[in-house]
């Protein structure tokens, strides 16, 4: 009992801060929606199963009165059987439709036309840093500046091993492959500063492969582009 109390205290006092559940872009909001939606849908199943389980254990428990009872031998129940086949199928369809639609729409794609509407940024990962190159050729290391509200199209490549591009509050994770360009889009980021990181173990200093992401107003982004790199 004491252990359970400690466990609950640990969970409640840990101050869990799950950044993917604090989305700051349309892309991340869709991802958070999928997590919440499937969680609550599964909770319906969990609660139903546990309620029935507890109810049956209690209802058919051993008592002095029923000591010699032999339950009736039941063979089949069409209504019940149809119910427990059809209900899960319906639940799975409800779960599958938004999951497939969103994951298909968001998944990283083969290189795309650079004329596609949006801000295009080349992202080059290497052990153990990130380089961001903007459309006018401006380059910066470990600091990504992007304009708010625009579709941001990242062209991801790696110079050595496989990395993974991830800004938890904005979107990701997307594998960054050597010798192969992949495009990934983050829609409508909101103003703010966010932590970005490599999400694929890539060597000894993998944990240091982080970068700062700054989402700024559109005018500020234009100004940033013409500033000399510091
Ligand atoms: Cu890495």
PDB file of C-alpha atoms and ligand atoms in Angstrom:
ATOM      1  CA  UNK A   1       0.000   0.000   0.000  1.00  0.00           C
ATOM      2  CA  UNK A   2       2.795   2.372   0.944  1.00  0.00           C
ATOM      3  CA  UNK A   3       4.471   1.706  -2.394  1.00  0.00           C
ATOM      4  CA  UNK A   4       1.297   2.608  -4.283  1.00  0.00           C
ATOM      5  CA  UNK A   5       1.033   5.905  -2.389  1.00  0.00           C
ATOM      6  CA  UNK A   6       4.642   6.681  -3.339  1.00  0.00           C
ATOM      7  CA  UNK A   7       3.937   5.827  -6.966  1.00  0.00           C
ATOM      8  CA  UNK A   8       0.962   8.208  -7.080  1.00  0.00           C
ATOM      9  CA  UNK A   9       2.966  10.951  -5.394  1.00  0.00           C
ATOM     10  CA  UNK A  10       5.734  10.468  -7.934  1.00  0.00           C
ATOM     11  CA  UNK A  11       3.298  10.749 -10.840  1.00  0.00           C
ATOM     12  CA  UNK A  12       1.496  13.812  -9.485  1.00  0.00           C
ATOM     13  CA  UNK A  13       4.583  15.641  -8.260  1.00  0.00           C
ATOM     14  CA  UNK A  14       6.692  14.910 -11.335  1.00  0.00           C
ATOM     15  CA  UNK A  15       5.094  17.920 -13.039  1.00  0.00           C
ATOM     16  CA  UNK A  16       4.993  16.071 -16.335  1.00  0.00           C
ATOM     17  CA  UNK A  17       5.631  18.543 -19.096  1.00  0.00           C
ATOM     18  CA  UNK A  18       4.917  16.834 -22.379  1.00  0.00           C
ATOM     19  CA  UNK A  19       5.956  19.299 -25.065  1.00  0.00           C
ATOM     20  CA  UNK A  20       4.236  17.439 -27.911  1.00  0.00           C
ATOM     21  CA  UNK A  21       0.952  18.121 -26.131  1.00  0.00           C
ATOM     22  CA  UNK A  22       1.576  21.883 -26.219  1.00  0.00           C
ATOM     23  CA  UNK A  23       1.417  22.333 -29.990  1.00  0.00           C
ATOM     24  CA  UNK A  24       2.429  25.673 -31.507  1.00  0.00           C
ATOM     25  CA  UNK A  25       1.750  25.002 -35.178  1.00  0.00           C
ATOM     26  CA  UNK A  26      -1.049  23.546 -37.271  1.00  0.00           C
ATOM     27  CA  UNK A  27       1.081  20.466 -37.953  1.00  0.00           C
ATOM     28  CA  UNK A  28       1.776  19.848 -34.249  1.00  0.00           C
ATOM     29  CA  UNK A  29      -1.881  20.519 -33.360  1.00  0.00           C
ATOM     30  CA  UNK A  30      -2.956  17.760 -35.725  1.00  0.00           C
ATOM     31  CA  UNK A  31      -0.432  15.399 -34.132  1.00  0.00           C
ATOM     32  CA  UNK A  32      -1.625  16.297 -30.622  1.00  0.00           C
ATOM     33  CA  UNK A  33      -5.225  15.788 -31.750  1.00  0.00           C
ATOM     34  CA  UNK A  34      -4.382  12.250 -32.909  1.00  0.00           C
ATOM     35  CA  UNK A  35      -2.718  11.428 -29.574  1.00  0.00           C
ATOM     36  CA  UNK A  36      -5.648  12.778 -27.526  1.00  0.00           C
ATOM     37  CA  UNK A  37      -8.297  11.319 -29.798  1.00  0.00           C
ATOM     38  CA  UNK A  38      -6.870   7.779 -29.750  1.00  0.00           C
ATOM     39  CA  UNK A  39      -6.184   8.020 -25.997  1.00  0.00           C
ATOM     40  CA  UNK A  40      -9.804   8.882 -25.133  1.00  0.00           C
ATOM     41  CA  UNK A  41     -11.214   6.385 -27.618  1.00  0.00           C
ATOM     42  CA  UNK A  42      -9.099   3.681 -25.981  1.00  0.00           C
ATOM     43  CA  UNK A  43     -10.213   4.900 -22.546  1.00  0.00           C
ATOM     44  CA  UNK A  44     -13.827   4.125 -23.543  1.00  0.00           C
ATOM     45  CA  UNK A  45     -12.748   0.525 -24.200  1.00  0.00           C
ATOM     46  CA  UNK A  46     -10.654   0.284 -21.007  1.00  0.00           C
ATOM     47  CA  UNK A  47     -13.426   1.676 -18.782  1.00  0.00           C
ATOM     48  CA  UNK A  48     -16.083  -0.573 -20.370  1.00  0.00           C
ATOM     49  CA  UNK A  49     -13.964  -3.716 -20.019  1.00  0.00           C
ATOM     50  CA  UNK A  50     -12.971  -2.989 -16.412  1.00  0.00           C
ATOM     51  CA  UNK A  51     -16.520  -2.071 -15.376  1.00  0.00           C
ATOM     52  CA  UNK A  52     -17.892  -5.324 -16.815  1.00  0.00           C
ATOM     53  CA  UNK A  53     -15.013  -7.291 -15.297  1.00  0.00           C
ATOM     54  CA  UNK A  54     -15.580  -5.928 -11.783  1.00  0.00           C
ATOM     55  CA  UNK A  55     -19.334  -6.329 -12.124  1.00  0.00           C
ATOM     56  CA  UNK A  56     -19.098  -9.996 -13.166  1.00  0.00           C
ATOM     57  CA  UNK A  57     -16.507 -10.879 -10.548  1.00  0.00           C
ATOM     58  CA  UNK A  58     -18.818  -9.425  -7.903  1.00  0.00           C
ATOM     59  CA  UNK A  59     -22.088 -10.775  -9.291  1.00  0.00           C
ATOM     60  CA  UNK A  60     -20.905 -14.377  -9.665  1.00  0.00           C
ATOM     61  CA  UNK A  61     -18.677 -14.518  -6.605  1.00  0.00           C
ATOM     62  CA  UNK A  62     -18.785 -17.529  -4.318  1.00  0.00           C
ATOM     63  CA  UNK A  63     -21.387 -17.321  -1.538  1.00  0.00           C
ATOM     64  CA  UNK A  64     -22.729 -19.857   0.904  1.00  0.00           C
ATOM     65  CA  UNK A  65     -26.117 -19.607  -0.772  1.00  0.00           C
ATOM     66  CA  UNK A  66     -24.818 -20.493  -4.213  1.00  0.00           C
ATOM     67  CA  UNK A  67     -22.468 -23.175  -2.983  1.00  0.00           C
ATOM     68  CA  UNK A  68     -24.126 -25.961  -4.969  1.00  0.00           C
ATOM     69  CA  UNK A  69     -25.382 -23.926  -7.920  1.00  0.00           C
ATOM     70  CA  UNK A  70     -24.476 -25.192 -11.347  1.00  0.00           C
ATOM     71  CA  UNK A  71     -24.933 -22.436 -13.939  1.00  0.00           C
ATOM     72  CA  UNK A  72     -27.027 -23.158 -16.978  1.00  0.00           C
ATOM     73  CA  UNK A  73     -25.028 -24.356 -19.997  1.00  0.00           C
ATOM     74  CA  UNK A  74     -25.502 -21.608 -22.587  1.00  0.00           C
ATOM     75  CA  UNK A  75     -24.597 -22.252 -26.219  1.00  0.00           C
ATOM     76  CA  UNK A  76     -24.238 -19.134 -28.320  1.00  0.00           C
ATOM     77  CA  UNK A  77     -25.958 -15.784 -28.162  1.00  0.00           C
ATOM     78  CA  UNK A  78     -26.327 -14.175 -31.556  1.00  0.00           C
ATOM     79  CA  UNK A  79     -27.151 -10.686 -30.263  1.00  0.00           C
ATOM     80  CA  UNK A  80     -24.106 -10.536 -27.995  1.00  0.00           C
ATOM     81  CA  UNK A  81     -21.801 -12.007 -30.613  1.00  0.00           C
ATOM     82  CA  UNK A  82     -22.867  -9.465 -33.230  1.00  0.00           C
ATOM     83  CA  UNK A  83     -22.437  -6.664 -30.685  1.00  0.00           C
ATOM     84  CA  UNK A  84     -18.865  -7.555 -29.751  1.00  0.00           C
ATOM     85  CA  UNK A  85     -17.854  -8.003 -33.369  1.00  0.00           C
ATOM     86  CA  UNK A  86     -19.533  -4.907 -34.790  1.00  0.00           C
ATOM     87  CA  UNK A  87     -18.613  -2.461 -31.991  1.00  0.00           C
ATOM     88  CA  UNK A  88     -14.818  -2.939 -32.231  1.00  0.00           C
ATOM     89  CA  UNK A  89     -15.023  -2.718 -36.037  1.00  0.00           C
ATOM     90  CA  UNK A  90     -16.851   0.610 -35.745  1.00  0.00           C
ATOM     91  CA  UNK A  91     -14.330   1.879 -33.178  1.00  0.00           C
ATOM     92  CA  UNK A  92     -11.427   0.901 -35.438  1.00  0.00           C
ATOM     93  CA  UNK A  93     -12.997   2.699 -38.396  1.00  0.00           C
ATOM     94  CA  UNK A  94     -13.506   5.839 -36.295  1.00  0.00           C
ATOM     95  CA  UNK A  95      -9.855   5.606 -35.209  1.00  0.00           C
ATOM     96  CA  UNK A  96      -8.509   4.792 -38.669  1.00  0.00           C
ATOM     97  CA  UNK A  97     -10.098   7.590 -40.690  1.00  0.00           C
ATOM     98  CA  UNK A  98      -8.391  10.618 -39.055  1.00  0.00           C
ATOM     99  CA  UNK A  99      -5.195   8.641 -38.345  1.00  0.00           C
ATOM    100  CA  UNK A 100      -4.665   7.642 -41.966  1.00  0.00           C
ATOM    101  CA  UNK A 101      -5.758  11.027 -43.311  1.00  0.00           C
ATOM    102  CA  UNK A 102      -3.420  13.038 -41.053  1.00  0.00           C
ATOM    103  CA  UNK A 103      -0.385  10.736 -41.138  1.00  0.00           C
ATOM    104  CA  UNK A 104      -0.596  10.400 -44.916  1.00  0.00           C
ATOM    105  CA  UNK A 105      -0.937  14.144 -45.368  1.00  0.00           C
ATOM    106  CA  UNK A 106       1.922  14.916 -42.947  1.00  0.00           C
ATOM    107  CA  UNK A 107       4.400  12.217 -43.874  1.00  0.00           C
ATOM    108  CA  UNK A 108       7.770  13.258 -45.266  1.00  0.00           C
ATOM    109  CA  UNK A 109       7.869  13.184 -49.038  1.00  0.00           C
ATOM    110  CA  UNK A 110      10.309  12.788 -51.904  1.00  0.00           C
ATOM    111  CA  UNK A 111      11.982  16.044 -53.012  1.00  0.00           C
ATOM    112  CA  UNK A 112       9.388  18.580 -54.073  1.00  0.00           C
ATOM    113  CA  UNK A 113       9.262  21.463 -56.429  1.00  0.00           C
ATOM    114  CA  UNK A 114      10.986  24.441 -54.858  1.00  0.00           C
ATOM    115  CA  UNK A 115       8.390  26.695 -56.438  1.00  0.00           C
ATOM    116  CA  UNK A 116       5.710  25.284 -54.144  1.00  0.00           C
ATOM    117  CA  UNK A 117       4.078  28.043 -52.113  1.00  0.00           C
ATOM    118  CA  UNK A 118       5.877  28.531 -48.801  1.00  0.00           C
ATOM    119  CA  UNK A 119       9.258  29.272 -47.269  1.00  0.00           C
ATOM    120  CA  UNK A 120      11.881  26.752 -48.378  1.00  0.00           C
ATOM    121  CA  UNK A 121      14.776  25.949 -46.060  1.00  0.00           C
ATOM    122  CA  UNK A 122      17.611  23.495 -46.588  1.00  0.00           C
ATOM    123  CA  UNK A 123      18.440  21.557 -43.448  1.00  0.00           C
ATOM    124  CA  UNK A 124      21.766  19.757 -43.351  1.00  0.00           C
ATOM    125  CA  UNK A 125      22.430  17.437 -40.435  1.00  0.00           C
ATOM    126  CA  UNK A 126      25.890  16.184 -39.550  1.00  0.00           C
ATOM    127  CA  UNK A 127      27.630  14.857 -36.457  1.00  0.00           C
ATOM    128  CA  UNK A 128      26.837  16.910 -34.344  1.00  0.00           C
ATOM    129  CA  UNK A 129      25.253  20.075 -35.666  1.00  0.00           C
ATOM    130  CA  UNK A 130      22.503  21.450 -37.876  1.00  0.00           C
ATOM    131  CA  UNK A 131      22.959  23.933 -40.713  1.00  0.00           C
ATOM    132  CA  UNK A 132      19.978  25.903 -41.990  1.00  0.00           C
ATOM    133  CA  UNK A 133      20.196  27.543 -45.383  1.00  0.00           C
ATOM    134  CA  UNK A 134      17.539  30.021 -46.457  1.00  0.00           C
ATOM    135  CA  UNK A 135      16.289  30.776 -49.976  1.00  0.00           C
ATOM    136  CA  UNK A 136      18.617  33.758 -50.460  1.00  0.00           C
ATOM    137  CA  UNK A 137      21.645  31.669 -49.481  1.00  0.00           C
ATOM    138  CA  UNK A 138      21.866  32.854 -45.876  1.00  0.00           C
ATOM    139  CA  UNK A 139      23.251  30.102 -43.662  1.00  0.00           C
ATOM    140  CA  UNK A 140      23.205  29.676 -39.930  1.00  0.00           C
ATOM    141  CA  UNK A 141      24.307  26.877 -37.640  1.00  0.00           C
ATOM    142  CA  UNK A 142      22.144  25.493 -34.824  1.00  0.00           C
ATOM    143  CA  UNK A 143      19.694  28.369 -35.034  1.00  0.00           C
ATOM    144  CA  UNK A 144      16.582  28.212 -37.174  1.00  0.00           C
ATOM    145  CA  UNK A 145      14.623  31.400 -37.811  1.00  0.00           C
ATOM    146  CA  UNK A 146      11.276  31.091 -39.607  1.00  0.00           C
ATOM    147  CA  UNK A 147       8.294  33.384 -40.229  1.00  0.00           C
ATOM    148  CA  UNK A 148       4.997  32.810 -38.432  1.00  0.00           C
ATOM    149  CA  UNK A 149       1.830  31.640 -40.172  1.00  0.00           C
ATOM    150  CA  UNK A 150       3.527  30.423 -43.368  1.00  0.00           C
ATOM    151  CA  UNK A 151       3.967  26.897 -44.671  1.00  0.00           C
ATOM    152  CA  UNK A 152       7.630  26.087 -44.007  1.00  0.00           C
ATOM    153  CA  UNK A 153       9.052  23.477 -46.367  1.00  0.00           C
ATOM    154  CA  UNK A 154      12.231  21.822 -45.143  1.00  0.00           C
ATOM    155  CA  UNK A 155      14.575  20.046 -47.551  1.00  0.00           C
ATOM    156  CA  UNK A 156      16.422  17.620 -45.312  1.00  0.00           C
ATOM    157  CA  UNK A 157      19.747  15.910 -46.013  1.00  0.00           C
ATOM    158  CA  UNK A 158      22.593  14.485 -43.971  1.00  0.00           C
ATOM    159  CA  UNK A 159      26.323  14.655 -44.592  1.00  0.00           C
ATOM    160  CA  UNK A 160      27.136  11.491 -42.684  1.00  0.00           C
ATOM    161  CA  UNK A 161      24.768   9.199 -40.749  1.00  0.00           C
ATOM    162  CA  UNK A 162      21.008   9.146 -40.216  1.00  0.00           C
ATOM    163  CA  UNK A 163      19.690  11.944 -37.993  1.00  0.00           C
ATOM    164  CA  UNK A 164      16.145  12.960 -37.157  1.00  0.00           C
ATOM    165  CA  UNK A 165      14.782  16.490 -37.315  1.00  0.00           C
ATOM    166  CA  UNK A 166      12.431  17.322 -34.442  1.00  0.00           C
ATOM    167  CA  UNK A 167      10.977  20.489 -32.926  1.00  0.00           C
ATOM    168  CA  UNK A 168       8.474  18.950 -30.467  1.00  0.00           C
ATOM    169  CA  UNK A 169       6.149  21.968 -30.288  1.00  0.00           C
ATOM    170  CA  UNK A 170       6.128  22.532 -34.062  1.00  0.00           C
ATOM    171  CA  UNK A 171       6.379  19.081 -35.645  1.00  0.00           C
ATOM    172  CA  UNK A 172       8.627  16.189 -36.668  1.00  0.00           C
ATOM    173  CA  UNK A 173      10.262  13.674 -36.155  1.00  0.00           C
ATOM    174  CA  UNK A 174      11.582  13.127 -39.649  1.00  0.00           C
ATOM    175  CA  UNK A 175      14.577  11.007 -40.564  1.00  0.00           C
ATOM    176  CA  UNK A 176      17.392  12.923 -42.211  1.00  0.00           C
ATOM    177  CA  UNK A 177      19.167  10.570 -44.603  1.00  0.00           C
ATOM    178  CA  UNK A 178      22.628  10.741 -46.172  1.00  0.00           C
ATOM    179  CA  UNK A 179      22.505  10.909 -49.966  1.00  0.00           C
ATOM    180  CA  UNK A 180      18.760  11.358 -50.160  1.00  0.00           C
ATOM    181  CA  UNK A 181      16.718  14.526 -49.897  1.00  0.00           C
ATOM    182  CA  UNK A 182      13.423  14.407 -48.022  1.00  0.00           C
ATOM    183  CA  UNK A 183      10.857  17.196 -47.817  1.00  0.00           C
ATOM    184  CA  UNK A 184       8.854  17.912 -44.710  1.00  0.00           C
ATOM    185  CA  UNK A 185       6.353  20.678 -44.168  1.00  0.00           C
ATOM    186  CA  UNK A 186       5.429  22.486 -40.950  1.00  0.00           C
ATOM    187  CA  UNK A 187       2.250  24.500 -41.353  1.00  0.00           C
ATOM    188  CA  UNK A 188       1.492  27.808 -39.635  1.00  0.00           C
ATOM    189  CA  UNK A 189       4.046  28.007 -36.804  1.00  0.00           C
ATOM    190  CA  UNK A 190       3.203  30.466 -34.019  1.00  0.00           C
ATOM    191  CA  UNK A 191       5.581  33.145 -32.762  1.00  0.00           C
ATOM    192  CA  UNK A 192       7.959  32.015 -30.030  1.00  0.00           C
ATOM    193  CA  UNK A 193      11.213  30.255 -29.197  1.00  0.00           C
ATOM    194  CA  UNK A 194      11.328  26.496 -29.299  1.00  0.00           C
ATOM    195  CA  UNK A 195      13.877  23.805 -28.671  1.00  0.00           C
ATOM    196  CA  UNK A 196      14.834  21.542 -31.558  1.00  0.00           C
ATOM    197  CA  UNK A 197      16.855  18.359 -31.429  1.00  0.00           C
ATOM    198  CA  UNK A 198      18.144  15.305 -33.197  1.00  0.00           C
ATOM    199  CA  UNK A 199      15.825  12.413 -32.386  1.00  0.00           C
ATOM    200  CA  UNK A 200      17.898   9.566 -33.811  1.00  0.00           C
ATOM    201  CA  UNK A 201      20.944   8.313 -31.941  1.00  0.00           C
ATOM    202  CA  UNK A 202      23.833   9.289 -34.205  1.00  0.00           C
ATOM    203  CA  UNK A 203      27.004   9.021 -32.143  1.00  0.00           C
ATOM    204  CA  UNK A 204      28.687   9.982 -28.881  1.00  0.00           C
ATOM    205  CA  UNK A 205      27.655  13.648 -28.837  1.00  0.00           C
ATOM    206  CA  UNK A 206      24.113  12.967 -30.083  1.00  0.00           C
ATOM    207  CA  UNK A 207      22.618  14.560 -26.961  1.00  0.00           C
ATOM    208  CA  UNK A 208      24.351  17.849 -27.839  1.00  0.00           C
ATOM    209  CA  UNK A 209      22.858  17.953 -31.314  1.00  0.00           C
ATOM    210  CA  UNK A 210      20.245  20.552 -30.446  1.00  0.00           C
ATOM    211  CA  UNK A 211      19.199  23.813 -32.042  1.00  0.00           C
ATOM    212  CA  UNK A 212      17.149  26.876 -31.202  1.00  0.00           C
ATOM    213  CA  UNK A 213      14.086  27.646 -33.282  1.00  0.00           C
ATOM    214  CA  UNK A 214      12.714  31.146 -33.417  1.00  0.00           C
ATOM    215  CA  UNK A 215       9.404  31.924 -35.086  1.00  0.00           C
ATOM    216  CA  UNK A 216       9.222  35.651 -35.875  1.00  0.00           C
ATOM    217  CA  UNK A 217       6.879  38.082 -37.646  1.00  0.00           C
ATOM    218  CA  UNK A 218       7.078  38.044 -41.453  1.00  0.00           C
ATOM    219  CA  UNK A 219       8.769  41.486 -41.622  1.00  0.00           C
ATOM    220  CA  UNK A 220      11.321  40.419 -39.026  1.00  0.00           C
ATOM    221  CA  UNK A 221      12.088  37.338 -41.089  1.00  0.00           C
ATOM    222  CA  UNK A 222      12.749  39.478 -44.190  1.00  0.00           C
ATOM    223  CA  UNK A 223      15.040  41.634 -42.086  1.00  0.00           C
ATOM    224  CA  UNK A 224      16.806  38.558 -40.712  1.00  0.00           C
ATOM    225  CA  UNK A 225      17.473  37.330 -44.254  1.00  0.00           C
ATOM    226  CA  UNK A 226      19.423  40.452 -45.207  1.00  0.00           C
ATOM    227  CA  UNK A 227      21.316  40.714 -41.914  1.00  0.00           C
ATOM    228  CA  UNK A 228      24.965  39.686 -41.971  1.00  0.00           C
ATOM    229  CA  UNK A 229      25.444  36.353 -40.215  1.00  0.00           C
ATOM    230  CA  UNK A 230      26.850  36.918 -36.765  1.00  0.00           C
TER     231      UNK A 230
HETATM  232 CU1  LIG B   1      21.825  12.947 -34.258  1.00  0.00          CU
END
